[in-house]
PDB file of C-alpha atoms in Angstrom:
ATOM      1  CA  MET U   1      -5.510   7.554   3.125  1.00  0.00           C
ATOM      2  CA  LEU U   2      -4.682   4.572   1.749  1.00  0.00           C
ATOM      3  CA  GLY U   3      -1.057   4.383   1.905  1.00  0.00           C
ATOM      4  CA  PRO U   4      -1.028   4.657   5.364  1.00  0.00           C
ATOM      5  CA  LEU U   5      -3.445   1.548   5.317  1.00  0.00           C
ATOM      6  CA  PHE U   6      -0.644  -0.734   3.031  1.00  0.00           C
ATOM      7  CA  ARG U   7       0.918  -1.142   6.932  1.00  0.00           C
ATOM      8  CA  LEU U   8      -1.280  -3.254   8.004  1.00  0.00           C
ATOM      9  CA  LEU U   9      -0.965  -5.932   6.200  1.00  0.00           C
ATOM     10  CA  PRO U  10       2.083  -8.492   6.546  1.00  0.00           C
ATOM     11  CA  GLU U  11       3.733  -7.935   3.523  1.00  0.00           C
ATOM     12  CA  ARG U  12       6.785  -5.863   3.426  1.00  0.00           C
ATOM     13  CA  LEU U  13       6.465  -2.798   0.908  1.00  0.00           C
ATOM     14  CA  HIS U  14       8.663  -0.164   0.184  1.00  0.00           C
ATOM     15  CA  TYR U  15       7.023   3.376  -0.700  1.00  0.00           C
ATOM     16  CA  GLN U  16       8.175   5.386   1.165  1.00  0.00           C
ATOM     17  CA  LYS U  17       9.071   8.995  -0.959  1.00  0.00           C
ATOM     18  CA  ALA U  18       5.669   7.539  -2.283  1.00  0.00           C
ATOM     19  CA  GLN U  19       4.335   8.115   1.340  1.00  0.00           C
ATOM     20  CA  ASP U  20       5.963  11.004   1.827  1.00  0.00           C
ATOM     21  CA  CYS U  21       3.573  13.079  -0.596  1.00  0.00           C
ATOM     22  CA  PRO U  22       0.350  12.590   1.595  1.00  0.00           C
ATOM     23  CA  GLU U  23       2.406  13.533   4.952  1.00  0.00           C
ATOM     24  CA  ARG U  24       3.353  16.621   3.139  1.00  0.00           C
ATOM     25  CA  HIS U  25      -0.452  16.915   2.367  1.00  0.00           C
ATOM     26  CA  HIS U  26      -1.785  16.106   5.414  1.00  0.00           C
ATOM     27  CA  ARG U  27       0.603  18.973   7.036  1.00  0.00           C
ATOM     28  CA  GLY U  28      -0.611  21.355   5.177  1.00  0.00           C
ATOM     29  CA  GLY U  29      -4.378  20.703   5.743  1.00  0.00           C
ATOM     30  CA  VAL U  30      -3.150  20.060   9.040  1.00  0.00           C
ATOM     31  CA  THR U  31      -1.750  23.767   8.924  1.00  0.00           C
ATOM     32  CA  VAL U  32      -4.774  25.280   7.379  1.00  0.00           C
ATOM     33  CA  LEU U  33      -6.894  24.290  10.371  1.00  0.00           C
ATOM     34  CA  ILE U  34      -4.904  25.665  12.746  1.00  0.00           C
ATOM     35  CA  VAL U  35      -4.195  29.376  11.218  1.00  0.00           C
ATOM     36  CA  ASN U  36      -8.390  28.599  11.401  1.00  0.00           C
ATOM     37  CA  LEU U  37      -8.299  28.726  14.732  1.00  0.00           C
ATOM     38  CA  PHE U  38      -6.797  32.113  14.654  1.00  0.00           C
ATOM     39  CA  HIS U  39      -7.773  34.307  11.342  1.00  0.00           C
ATOM     40  CA  PRO U  40     -10.921  31.905  10.216  1.00  0.00           C
ATOM     41  CA  ILE U  41      -9.921  31.845   5.841  1.00  0.00           C
ATOM     42  CA  VAL U  42     -11.857  27.831   5.834  1.00  0.00           C
ATOM     43  CA  PHE U  43     -15.359  28.583   7.937  1.00  0.00           C
ATOM     44  CA  THR U  44     -16.703  30.407  10.898  1.00  0.00           C
ATOM     45  CA  ILE U  45     -19.268  29.596  13.512  1.00  0.00           C
ATOM     46  CA  ASP U  46     -20.613  32.606  14.382  1.00  0.00           C
ATOM     47  CA  GLU U  47     -22.471  33.282  17.660  1.00  0.00           C
ATOM     48  CA  ASN U  48     -25.459  31.747  16.511  1.00  0.00           C
ATOM     49  CA  ASN U  49     -23.945  28.170  15.609  1.00  0.00           C
ATOM     50  CA  LEU U  50     -24.209  28.882  12.868  1.00  0.00           C
ATOM     51  CA  TYR U  51     -21.576  27.406  10.020  1.00  0.00           C
ATOM     52  CA  LYS U  52     -20.626  29.669   7.067  1.00  0.00           C
ATOM     53  CA  ARG U  53     -17.769  28.824   4.219  1.00  0.00           C
ATOM     54  CA  LYS U  54     -15.079  31.066   4.134  1.00  0.00           C
ATOM     55  CA  SER U  55     -12.204  31.262   0.763  1.00  0.00           C
ATOM     56  CA  PHE U  56     -10.214  29.028   1.547  1.00  0.00           C
ATOM     57  CA  TYR U  57     -12.712  26.284   1.527  1.00  0.00           C
ATOM     58  CA  PHE U  58     -11.819  24.858  -1.616  1.00  0.00           C
ATOM     59  CA  PHE U  59      -8.598  25.580  -1.155  1.00  0.00           C
ATOM     60  CA  PHE U  60      -8.806  23.317   1.480  1.00  0.00           C
ATOM     61  CA  THR U  61     -11.044  20.691  -0.315  1.00  0.00           C
ATOM     62  CA  VAL U  62      -8.433  20.112  -2.628  1.00  0.00           C
ATOM     63  CA  ILE U  63      -5.607  19.190  -0.669  1.00  0.00           C
ATOM     64  CA  ASP U  64      -8.757  16.391   1.316  1.00  0.00           C
ATOM     65  CA  TYR U  65      -8.282  15.240  -3.029  1.00  0.00           C
ATOM     66  CA  LEU U  66      -4.513  15.433  -3.452  1.00  0.00           C
ATOM     67  CA  LEU U  67      -4.560  12.981  -0.890  1.00  0.00           C
ATOM     68  CA  VAL U  68      -7.179  10.558  -2.522  1.00  0.00           C
ATOM     69  CA  ILE U  69      -5.488  10.808  -6.065  1.00  0.00           C
ATOM     70  CA  ASP U  70      -2.001  10.337  -3.809  1.00  0.00           C
ATOM     71  CA  SER U  71      -3.860   6.967  -2.683  1.00  0.00           C
ATOM     72  CA  LEU U  72      -4.775   5.749  -6.569  1.00  0.00           C
ATOM     73  CA  PHE U  73      -1.286   6.200  -7.612  1.00  0.00           C
ATOM     74  CA  THR U  74      -0.296   4.019  -4.808  1.00  0.00           C
ATOM     75  CA  TYR U  75      -2.988   1.623  -5.259  1.00  0.00           C
ATOM     76  CA  TYR U  76      -2.265   0.885  -8.771  1.00  0.00           C
ATOM     77  CA  ARG U  77       1.914   0.904  -8.226  1.00  0.00           C
ATOM     78  CA  SER U  78       1.152  -1.778  -5.640  1.00  0.00           C
ATOM     79  CA  LYS U  79      -1.146  -3.855  -8.470  1.00  0.00           C
ATOM     80  CA  GLN U  80       0.962  -3.928 -11.413  1.00  0.00           C
ATOM     81  CA  ARG U  81       4.432  -4.427  -8.490  1.00  0.00           C
ATOM     82  CA  GLY U  82       2.059  -7.493  -7.684  1.00  0.00           C
ATOM     83  CA  GLY U  83       1.868  -6.308  -4.472  1.00  0.00           C
ATOM     84  CA  VAL U  84      -1.159  -6.126  -2.128  1.00  0.00           C
ATOM     85  CA  LEU U  85      -4.656  -5.749  -2.722  1.00  0.00           C
ATOM     86  CA  LYS U  86      -5.291  -7.644  -5.668  1.00  0.00           C
ATOM     87  CA  PHE U  87      -8.765  -8.553  -4.457  1.00  0.00           C
ATOM     88  CA  PHE U  88      -9.394  -4.654  -3.280  1.00  0.00           C
ATOM     89  CA  PRO U  89     -12.437  -3.387  -4.851  1.00  0.00           C
ATOM     90  CA  ILE U  90     -11.423   0.700  -5.486  1.00  0.00           C
ATOM     91  CA  TRP U  91     -14.399   1.599  -5.708  1.00  0.00           C
ATOM     92  CA  VAL U  92     -15.594   1.199  -2.025  1.00  0.00           C
ATOM     93  CA  TYR U  93     -12.658   3.712  -0.962  1.00  0.00           C
ATOM     94  CA  ILE U  94     -13.496   6.340  -3.854  1.00  0.00           C
ATOM     95  CA  VAL U  95     -16.822   6.480  -4.285  1.00  0.00           C
ATOM     96  CA  PRO U  96     -18.307   7.463  -1.076  1.00  0.00           C
ATOM     97  CA  ILE U  97     -15.549  10.162  -0.751  1.00  0.00           C
ATOM     98  CA  ILE U  98     -16.259  11.719  -4.080  1.00  0.00           C
ATOM     99  CA  ALA U  99     -20.039  11.930  -3.825  1.00  0.00           C
ATOM    100  CA  GLY U 100     -19.219  13.032  -0.114  1.00  0.00           C
ATOM    101  CA  GLY U 101     -17.253  15.936  -1.599  1.00  0.00           C
ATOM    102  CA  ILE U 102     -19.295  17.051  -4.519  1.00  0.00           C
ATOM    103  CA  ILE U 103     -22.746  16.970  -2.710  1.00  0.00           C
ATOM    104  CA  GLN U 104     -21.085  19.301   0.349  1.00  0.00           C
ATOM    105  CA  SER U 105     -19.887  20.918  -1.250  1.00  0.00           C
ATOM    106  CA  LEU U 106     -22.338  21.932  -4.570  1.00  0.00           C
ATOM    107  CA  PHE U 107     -25.641  22.033  -1.579  1.00  0.00           C
ATOM    108  CA  TYR U 108     -24.492  24.787   1.179  1.00  0.00           C
ATOM    109  CA  GLY U 109     -25.284  24.238   4.601  1.00  0.00           C
ATOM    110  CA  ILE U 110     -25.352  19.496   4.507  1.00  0.00           C
ATOM    111  CA  SER U 111     -22.213  17.757   5.737  1.00  0.00           C
ATOM    112  CA  VAL U 112     -22.000  15.343   4.387  1.00  0.00           C
ATOM    113  CA  ILE U 113     -18.293  14.102   4.245  1.00  0.00           C
ATOM    114  CA  PRO U 114     -17.177  13.393   7.348  1.00  0.00           C
ATOM    115  CA  THR U 115     -20.310  11.183   6.920  1.00  0.00           C
ATOM    116  CA  SER U 116     -19.144   9.880   3.336  1.00  0.00           C
ATOM    117  CA  ILE U 117     -15.292   8.839   4.731  1.00  0.00           C
ATOM    118  CA  ALA U 118     -16.548   6.533   7.507  1.00  0.00           C
ATOM    119  CA  ILE U 119     -18.314   4.435   4.763  1.00  0.00           C
ATOM    120  CA  SER U 120     -15.416   4.797   2.655  1.00  0.00           C
ATOM    121  CA  ILE U 121     -12.972   3.552   6.049  1.00  0.00           C
ATOM    122  CA  ALA U 122     -15.540   0.824   6.556  1.00  0.00           C
ATOM    123  CA  GLY U 123     -15.595   0.013   3.585  1.00  0.00           C
ATOM    124  CA  ILE U 124     -11.601  -0.081   3.613  1.00  0.00           C
ATOM    125  CA  LEU U 125     -11.020  -2.239   6.425  1.00  0.00           C
ATOM    126  CA  ALA U 126     -13.964  -4.942   5.016  1.00  0.00           C
ATOM    127  CA  SER U 127     -11.645  -5.128   1.976  1.00  0.00           C
ATOM    128  CA  LEU U 128      -8.368  -6.173   3.741  1.00  0.00           C
ATOM    129  CA  GLN U 129      -9.582  -8.157   5.352  1.00  0.00           C
ATOM    130  CA  ASN U 130     -10.958  -9.808   3.412  1.00  0.00           C
ATOM    131  CA  GLU U 131      -7.506  -9.786   1.300  1.00  0.00           C
ATOM    132  CA  MET U 132      -6.528 -11.429   4.326  1.00  0.00           C
ATOM    133  CA  ILE U 133      -7.816 -14.088   3.667  1.00  0.00           C
ATOM    134  CA  TYR U 134      -5.347 -14.795   0.494  1.00  0.00           C
ATOM    135  CA  ARG U 135      -2.344 -14.725   2.078  1.00  0.00           C
ATOM    136  CA  ASP U 136       0.471 -15.957   3.813  1.00  0.00           C
ATOM    137  CA  ALA U 137       0.733 -14.652   7.220  1.00  0.00           C
ATOM    138  CA  LEU U 138       4.433 -15.432   8.096  1.00  0.00           C
ATOM    139  CA  THR U 139       5.747 -13.974   4.306  1.00  0.00           C
ATOM    140  CA  GLY U 140       2.657 -11.604   3.044  1.00  0.00           C
ATOM    141  CA  VAL U 141       2.431 -13.214  -0.811  1.00  0.00           C
ATOM    142  CA  PHE U 142      -0.499 -15.673  -1.656  1.00  0.00           C
ATOM    143  CA  ASN U 143      -1.618 -18.582  -0.326  1.00  0.00           C
ATOM    144  CA  ARG U 144      -2.058 -21.839  -0.931  1.00  0.00           C
ATOM    145  CA  THR U 145      -6.864 -20.655  -0.815  1.00  0.00           C
ATOM    146  CA  TYR U 146      -5.379 -18.108  -3.175  1.00  0.00           C
ATOM    147  CA  LEU U 147      -3.827 -20.826  -5.994  1.00  0.00           C
ATOM    148  CA  ASP U 148      -7.308 -22.535  -5.599  1.00  0.00           C
ATOM    149  CA  TYR U 149      -9.145 -19.694  -6.483  1.00  0.00           C
ATOM    150  CA  GLN U 150      -6.767 -18.169  -8.867  1.00  0.00           C
ATOM    151  CA  LEU U 151      -6.598 -22.252 -10.626  1.00  0.00           C
ATOM    152  CA  LYS U 152     -10.749 -22.640 -10.996  1.00  0.00           C
ATOM    153  CA  LYS U 153     -10.952 -19.270 -12.171  1.00  0.00           C
ATOM    154  CA  CYS U 154      -8.153 -20.304 -15.079  1.00  0.00           C
ATOM    155  CA  ALA U 155     -10.785 -23.316 -15.545  1.00  0.00           C
ATOM    156  CA  LYS U 156     -13.372 -21.437 -16.308  1.00  0.00           C
ATOM    157  CA  ARG U 157     -10.928 -20.027 -18.570  1.00  0.00           C
ATOM    158  CA  PRO U 158      -9.489 -22.422 -20.945  1.00  0.00           C
ATOM    159  CA  LYS U 159      -7.448 -19.749 -22.629  1.00  0.00           C
ATOM    160  CA  LEU U 160      -5.793 -17.555 -20.447  1.00  0.00           C
ATOM    161  CA  LYS U 161      -2.016 -18.699 -21.206  1.00  0.00           C
ATOM    162  CA  ILE U 162      -0.431 -19.678 -17.702  1.00  0.00           C
ATOM    163  CA  THR U 163       2.562 -21.185 -16.911  1.00  0.00           C
ATOM    164  CA  GLY U 164       3.020 -22.566 -13.413  1.00  0.00           C
ATOM    165  CA  ILE U 165       6.441 -23.092 -11.757  1.00  0.00           C
ATOM    166  CA  MET U 166       7.432 -24.849  -8.716  1.00  0.00           C
ATOM    167  CA  LEU U 167      10.324 -23.685  -6.256  1.00  0.00           C
ATOM    168  CA  ASP U 168      11.876 -25.875  -3.635  1.00  0.00           C
ATOM    169  CA  LEU U 169      14.514 -24.050  -1.419  1.00  0.00           C
ATOM    170  CA  ASN U 170      17.835 -26.570  -1.385  1.00  0.00           C
ATOM    171  CA  ASP U 171      19.531 -27.747   2.037  1.00  0.00           C
ATOM    172  CA  PHE U 172      16.137 -25.902   3.904  1.00  0.00           C
ATOM    173  CA  LYS U 173      16.018 -27.928   6.776  1.00  0.00           C
ATOM    174  CA  ARG U 174      19.693 -27.531   7.842  1.00  0.00           C
ATOM    175  CA  ILE U 175      19.041 -24.050   8.569  1.00  0.00           C
ATOM    176  CA  ASN U 176      15.872 -24.287  10.613  1.00  0.00           C
ATOM    177  CA  ASP U 177      18.112 -27.688  12.342  1.00  0.00           C
ATOM    178  CA  GLU U 178      21.473 -25.730  13.098  1.00  0.00           C
ATOM    179  CA  GLN U 179      20.678 -21.716  12.715  1.00  0.00           C
ATOM    180  CA  GLY U 180      16.670 -21.562  14.279  1.00  0.00           C
ATOM    181  CA  HIS U 181      13.006 -20.769  13.216  1.00  0.00           C
ATOM    182  CA  SER U 182      13.354 -17.392  13.585  1.00  0.00           C
ATOM    183  CA  VAL U 183      16.601 -17.556  10.766  1.00  0.00           C
ATOM    184  CA  GLY U 184      13.953 -19.953   8.833  1.00  0.00           C
ATOM    185  CA  ASP U 185      11.557 -17.570   8.547  1.00  0.00           C
ATOM    186  CA  GLU U 186      14.031 -14.395   7.768  1.00  0.00           C
ATOM    187  CA  ALA U 187      15.284 -16.382   4.635  1.00  0.00           C
ATOM    188  CA  LEU U 188      11.723 -17.314   4.091  1.00  0.00           C
ATOM    189  CA  ILE U 189      10.778 -13.851   3.666  1.00  0.00           C
ATOM    190  CA  ALA U 190      14.229 -13.049   1.770  1.00  0.00           C
ATOM    191  CA  THR U 191      13.320 -15.773  -0.385  1.00  0.00           C
ATOM    192  CA  THR U 192       9.656 -13.858  -0.704  1.00  0.00           C
ATOM    193  CA  ARG U 193      11.301 -11.129  -1.861  1.00  0.00           C
ATOM    194  CA  ILE U 194      13.604 -11.947  -3.987  1.00  0.00           C
ATOM    195  CA  LEU U 195      10.391 -14.282  -5.849  1.00  0.00           C
ATOM    196  CA  GLN U 196       8.708 -11.311  -5.853  1.00  0.00           C
ATOM    197  CA  LYS U 197      11.398  -8.972  -8.042  1.00  0.00           C
ATOM    198  CA  GLY U 198      12.077 -11.475 -10.199  1.00  0.00           C
ATOM    199  CA  VAL U 199       8.389 -12.661 -10.959  1.00  0.00           C
ATOM    200  CA  GLY U 200       7.548  -8.312 -11.626  1.00  0.00           C
ATOM    201  CA  SER U 201       4.106  -7.367 -12.647  1.00  0.00           C
ATOM    202  CA  LEU U 202       4.097 -10.687 -14.506  1.00  0.00           C
ATOM    203  CA  GLY U 203       2.758 -12.745 -12.363  1.00  0.00           C
ATOM    204  CA  SER U 204       1.709 -14.136  -8.797  1.00  0.00           C
ATOM    205  CA  VAL U 205       3.855 -15.774  -5.913  1.00  0.00           C
ATOM    206  CA  VAL U 206       2.629 -18.339  -3.711  1.00  0.00           C
ATOM    207  CA  ARG U 207       3.344 -20.259  -0.808  1.00  0.00           C
ATOM    208  CA  TYR U 208       2.831 -23.258  -1.462  1.00  0.00           C
ATOM    209  CA  ALA U 209       3.858 -25.244   1.386  1.00  0.00           C
ATOM    210  CA  GLY U 210       6.621 -25.056   3.565  1.00  0.00           C
ATOM    211  CA  ASP U 211       9.929 -23.634   1.740  1.00  0.00           C
ATOM    212  CA  GLU U 212       7.937 -24.608  -1.452  1.00  0.00           C
ATOM    213  CA  PHE U 213       6.770 -21.460  -3.929  1.00  0.00           C
ATOM    214  CA  ILE U 214       4.252 -21.428  -6.929  1.00  0.00           C
ATOM    215  CA  LEU U 215       4.809 -19.182  -9.081  1.00  0.00           C
ATOM    216  CA  LEU U 216       1.930 -18.119 -11.678  1.00  0.00           C
ATOM    217  CA  ILE U 217       3.017 -16.098 -14.750  1.00  0.00           C
ATOM    218  CA  ASN U 218       0.775 -14.838 -16.933  1.00  0.00           C
ATOM    219  CA  THR U 219       2.672 -16.163 -20.956  1.00  0.00           C
ATOM    220  CA  GLN U 220       3.797 -19.747 -22.297  1.00  0.00           C
ATOM    221  CA  ASP U 221       6.479 -17.671 -24.696  1.00  0.00           C
ATOM    222  CA  ASP U 222       9.760 -20.165 -23.480  1.00  0.00           C
ATOM    223  CA  GLU U 223      12.043 -17.121 -23.805  1.00  0.00           C
ATOM    224  CA  GLN U 224      10.025 -15.034 -21.291  1.00  0.00           C
ATOM    225  CA  ILE U 225       9.641 -17.841 -19.062  1.00  0.00           C
ATOM    226  CA  LYS U 226      13.256 -18.670 -19.144  1.00  0.00           C
ATOM    227  CA  ALA U 227      13.951 -15.396 -18.635  1.00  0.00           C
ATOM    228  CA  ARG U 228      12.637 -15.111 -15.512  1.00  0.00           C
ATOM    229  CA  ILE U 229      14.171 -18.060 -14.203  1.00  0.00           C
ATOM    230  CA  GLU U 230      17.780 -16.544 -15.246  1.00  0.00           C
ATOM    231  CA  LYS U 231      16.792 -13.970 -12.940  1.00  0.00           C
ATOM    232  CA  ILE U 232      15.236 -15.469 -10.127  1.00  0.00           C
ATOM    233  CA  LEU U 233      18.504 -17.808 -10.302  1.00  0.00           C
ATOM    234  CA  TYR U 234      20.602 -13.986 -10.167  1.00  0.00           C
ATOM    235  CA  LEU U 235      18.997 -13.240  -7.898  1.00  0.00           C
ATOM    236  CA  PHE U 236      19.853 -15.717  -5.287  1.00  0.00           C
ATOM    237  CA  GLU U 237      23.143 -15.530  -6.489  1.00  0.00           C
ATOM    238  CA  LYS U 238      23.383 -11.670  -5.600  1.00  0.00           C
ATOM    239  CA  TYR U 239      21.963 -12.466  -2.496  1.00  0.00           C
ATOM    240  CA  ASN U 240      23.688 -14.709  -1.461  1.00  0.00           C
ATOM    241  CA  ALA U 241      27.397 -12.428  -2.532  1.00  0.00           C
ATOM    242  CA  ASP U 242      25.420  -9.198  -0.684  1.00  0.00           C
ATOM    243  CA  ASN U 243      24.491 -10.341   2.912  1.00  0.00           C
ATOM    244  CA  GLU U 244      26.683 -11.949   5.087  1.00  0.00           C
ATOM    245  CA  LYS U 245      24.211 -14.309   6.462  1.00  0.00           C
ATOM    246  CA  LYS U 246      25.648 -17.782   7.733  1.00  0.00           C
ATOM    247  CA  TYR U 247      23.571 -19.496   4.880  1.00  0.00           C
ATOM    248  CA  THR U 248      23.212 -19.122   1.023  1.00  0.00           C
ATOM    249  CA  LEU U 249      20.016 -19.452  -0.734  1.00  0.00           C
ATOM    250  CA  SER U 250      18.953 -21.563  -3.701  1.00  0.00           C
ATOM    251  CA  ALA U 251      16.337 -23.208  -4.903  1.00  0.00           C
ATOM    252  CA  SER U 252      14.743 -26.550  -7.116  1.00  0.00           C
ATOM    253  CA  ILE U 253      12.918 -25.728  -9.964  1.00  0.00           C
ATOM    254  CA  GLY U 254      10.375 -27.405 -12.122  1.00  0.00           C
ATOM    255  CA  TYR U 255       7.379 -25.450 -14.857  1.00  0.00           C
ATOM    256  CA  HIS U 256       5.012 -26.619 -16.655  1.00  0.00           C
ATOM    257  CA  LYS U 257       2.451 -24.617 -19.137  1.00  0.00           C
ATOM    258  CA  LEU U 258      -1.267 -25.168 -17.947  1.00  0.00           C
ATOM    259  CA  ASP U 259      -3.513 -26.262 -20.652  1.00  0.00           C
ATOM    260  CA  LEU U 260      -7.007 -27.192 -19.072  1.00  0.00           C
ATOM    261  CA  LYS U 261      -7.650 -28.459 -22.332  1.00  0.00           C
ATOM    262  CA  ASN U 262      -5.887 -31.898 -22.093  1.00  0.00           C
ATOM    263  CA  GLU U 263      -5.751 -32.054 -18.182  1.00  0.00           C
ATOM    264  CA  ASN U 264      -7.045 -30.930 -15.043  1.00  0.00           C
ATOM    265  CA  ILE U 265      -5.222 -29.165 -12.092  1.00  0.00           C
ATOM    266  CA  ASP U 266      -4.063 -31.971 -10.289  1.00  0.00           C
ATOM    267  CA  THR U 267      -2.303 -33.817 -12.805  1.00  0.00           C
ATOM    268  CA  PHE U 268      -1.213 -29.581 -13.346  1.00  0.00           C
ATOM    269  CA  ILE U 269       0.544 -29.542 -10.411  1.00  0.00           C
ATOM    270  CA  ASN U 270       1.718 -32.922 -10.335  1.00  0.00           C
ATOM    271  CA  THR U 271       3.727 -31.890 -13.314  1.00  0.00           C
ATOM    272  CA  ILE U 272       5.019 -28.952 -12.120  1.00  0.00           C
ATOM    273  CA  ASP U 273       6.012 -30.418  -8.788  1.00  0.00           C
ATOM    274  CA  SER U 274       7.440 -34.341 -10.237  1.00  0.00           C
ATOM    275  CA  ARG U 275       9.518 -31.343 -12.708  1.00  0.00           C
ATOM    276  CA  MET U 276      11.310 -29.608 -10.040  1.00  0.00           C
ATOM    277  CA  TYR U 277      11.566 -32.503  -8.118  1.00  0.00           C
ATOM    278  CA  GLU U 278      13.912 -33.794 -11.348  1.00  0.00           C
ATOM    279  CA  ASN U 279      16.201 -30.602 -10.793  1.00  0.00           C
ATOM    280  CA  LYS U 280      16.402 -31.403  -7.654  1.00  0.00           C
ATOM    281  CA  LYS U 281      17.876 -34.941  -8.134  1.00  0.00           C
ATOM    282  CA  ALA U 282      20.051 -33.342  -9.959  1.00  0.00           C
ATOM    283  CA  PHE U 283      21.209 -30.564  -7.516  1.00  0.00           C
ATOM    284  CA  TYR U 284      21.611 -32.883  -4.221  1.00  0.00           C
ATOM    285  CA  ALA U 285      23.718 -35.270  -7.512  1.00  0.00           C
ATOM    286  CA  THR U 286      26.752 -32.082  -7.076  1.00  0.00           C
ATOM    287  CA  HIS U 287      26.298 -31.504  -3.092  1.00  0.00           C
ATOM    288  CA  LYS U 288      25.842 -35.336  -1.445  1.00  0.00           C
ATOM    289  CA  VAL U 289      27.014 -33.600   1.610  1.00  0.00           C
ATOM    290  CA  MET U 290      23.737 -31.154   1.065  1.00  0.00           C
ATOM    291  CA  ASP U 291      21.805 -34.521   0.485  1.00  0.00           C
ATOM    292  CA  ARG U 292      20.282 -35.167   4.616  1.00  0.00           C
ATOM    293  CA  ARG U 293      18.055 -37.675   2.487  1.00  0.00           C
ATOM    294  CA  LYS U 294      21.222 -39.096   2.615  1.00  0.00           C
ATOM    295  CA  ARG U 295      22.172 -38.958   5.869  1.00  0.00           C
TER     296      ARG U 295
END
């Protein structure tokens, strides 16, 4: 149920194997209903228009709840991998369906499952709309609105150990100028996939502005921070080696550990920005032909 709704979001998900399972459950439920038309095994409606359950009613209910369980697994896998639905209240989806199923099963003659499903879907759509406020339309990762929200949240909990990593793509203007903005968009989307894979479940990817990204990771351990940066750099190299593109991707990187006892949010952003800029100057010092500032 929930799995197919992920397709409404711009973030590209790769859960095909996970989606195969609910499709099988769905086909199983439809098959049972078709059989019921010719040989009633789930329910019957007599000549007086009275509904009566048959032996396969509870079997059919189990199929429905397998879909719910599979959706829960898909939801939690998505959250663990830094995927979509970070602000999705799972109870909005689960509670109406469970309540409707229990009430209809226990109290014969009351039909509330269709109503509970309608309430659940309405809650899902409202929650997805709320989720999209914090999403970048092109790449599907979080946007600056989310960054502001998250940093204000951190300000209320100064004991949280957060590190900010800022990345700016090197020579991105040349990609747009020479190959067009559609290729530039493709490069940005590829970059977000690299960053998501590099960060994993340790943090979030934010498109800050243009080709600038900020990663908020839930650690201030130097080894973990360096390991994430090294992984991201390796993934850039791997992307360039594995893809026959007319461009290559690389990024200048700077990071800083959030310390709201001694700095404010603006100072935090300015610090990671200046450290990223220092790294960019060092990059262009060894790649002068790519430095558009000297053209």
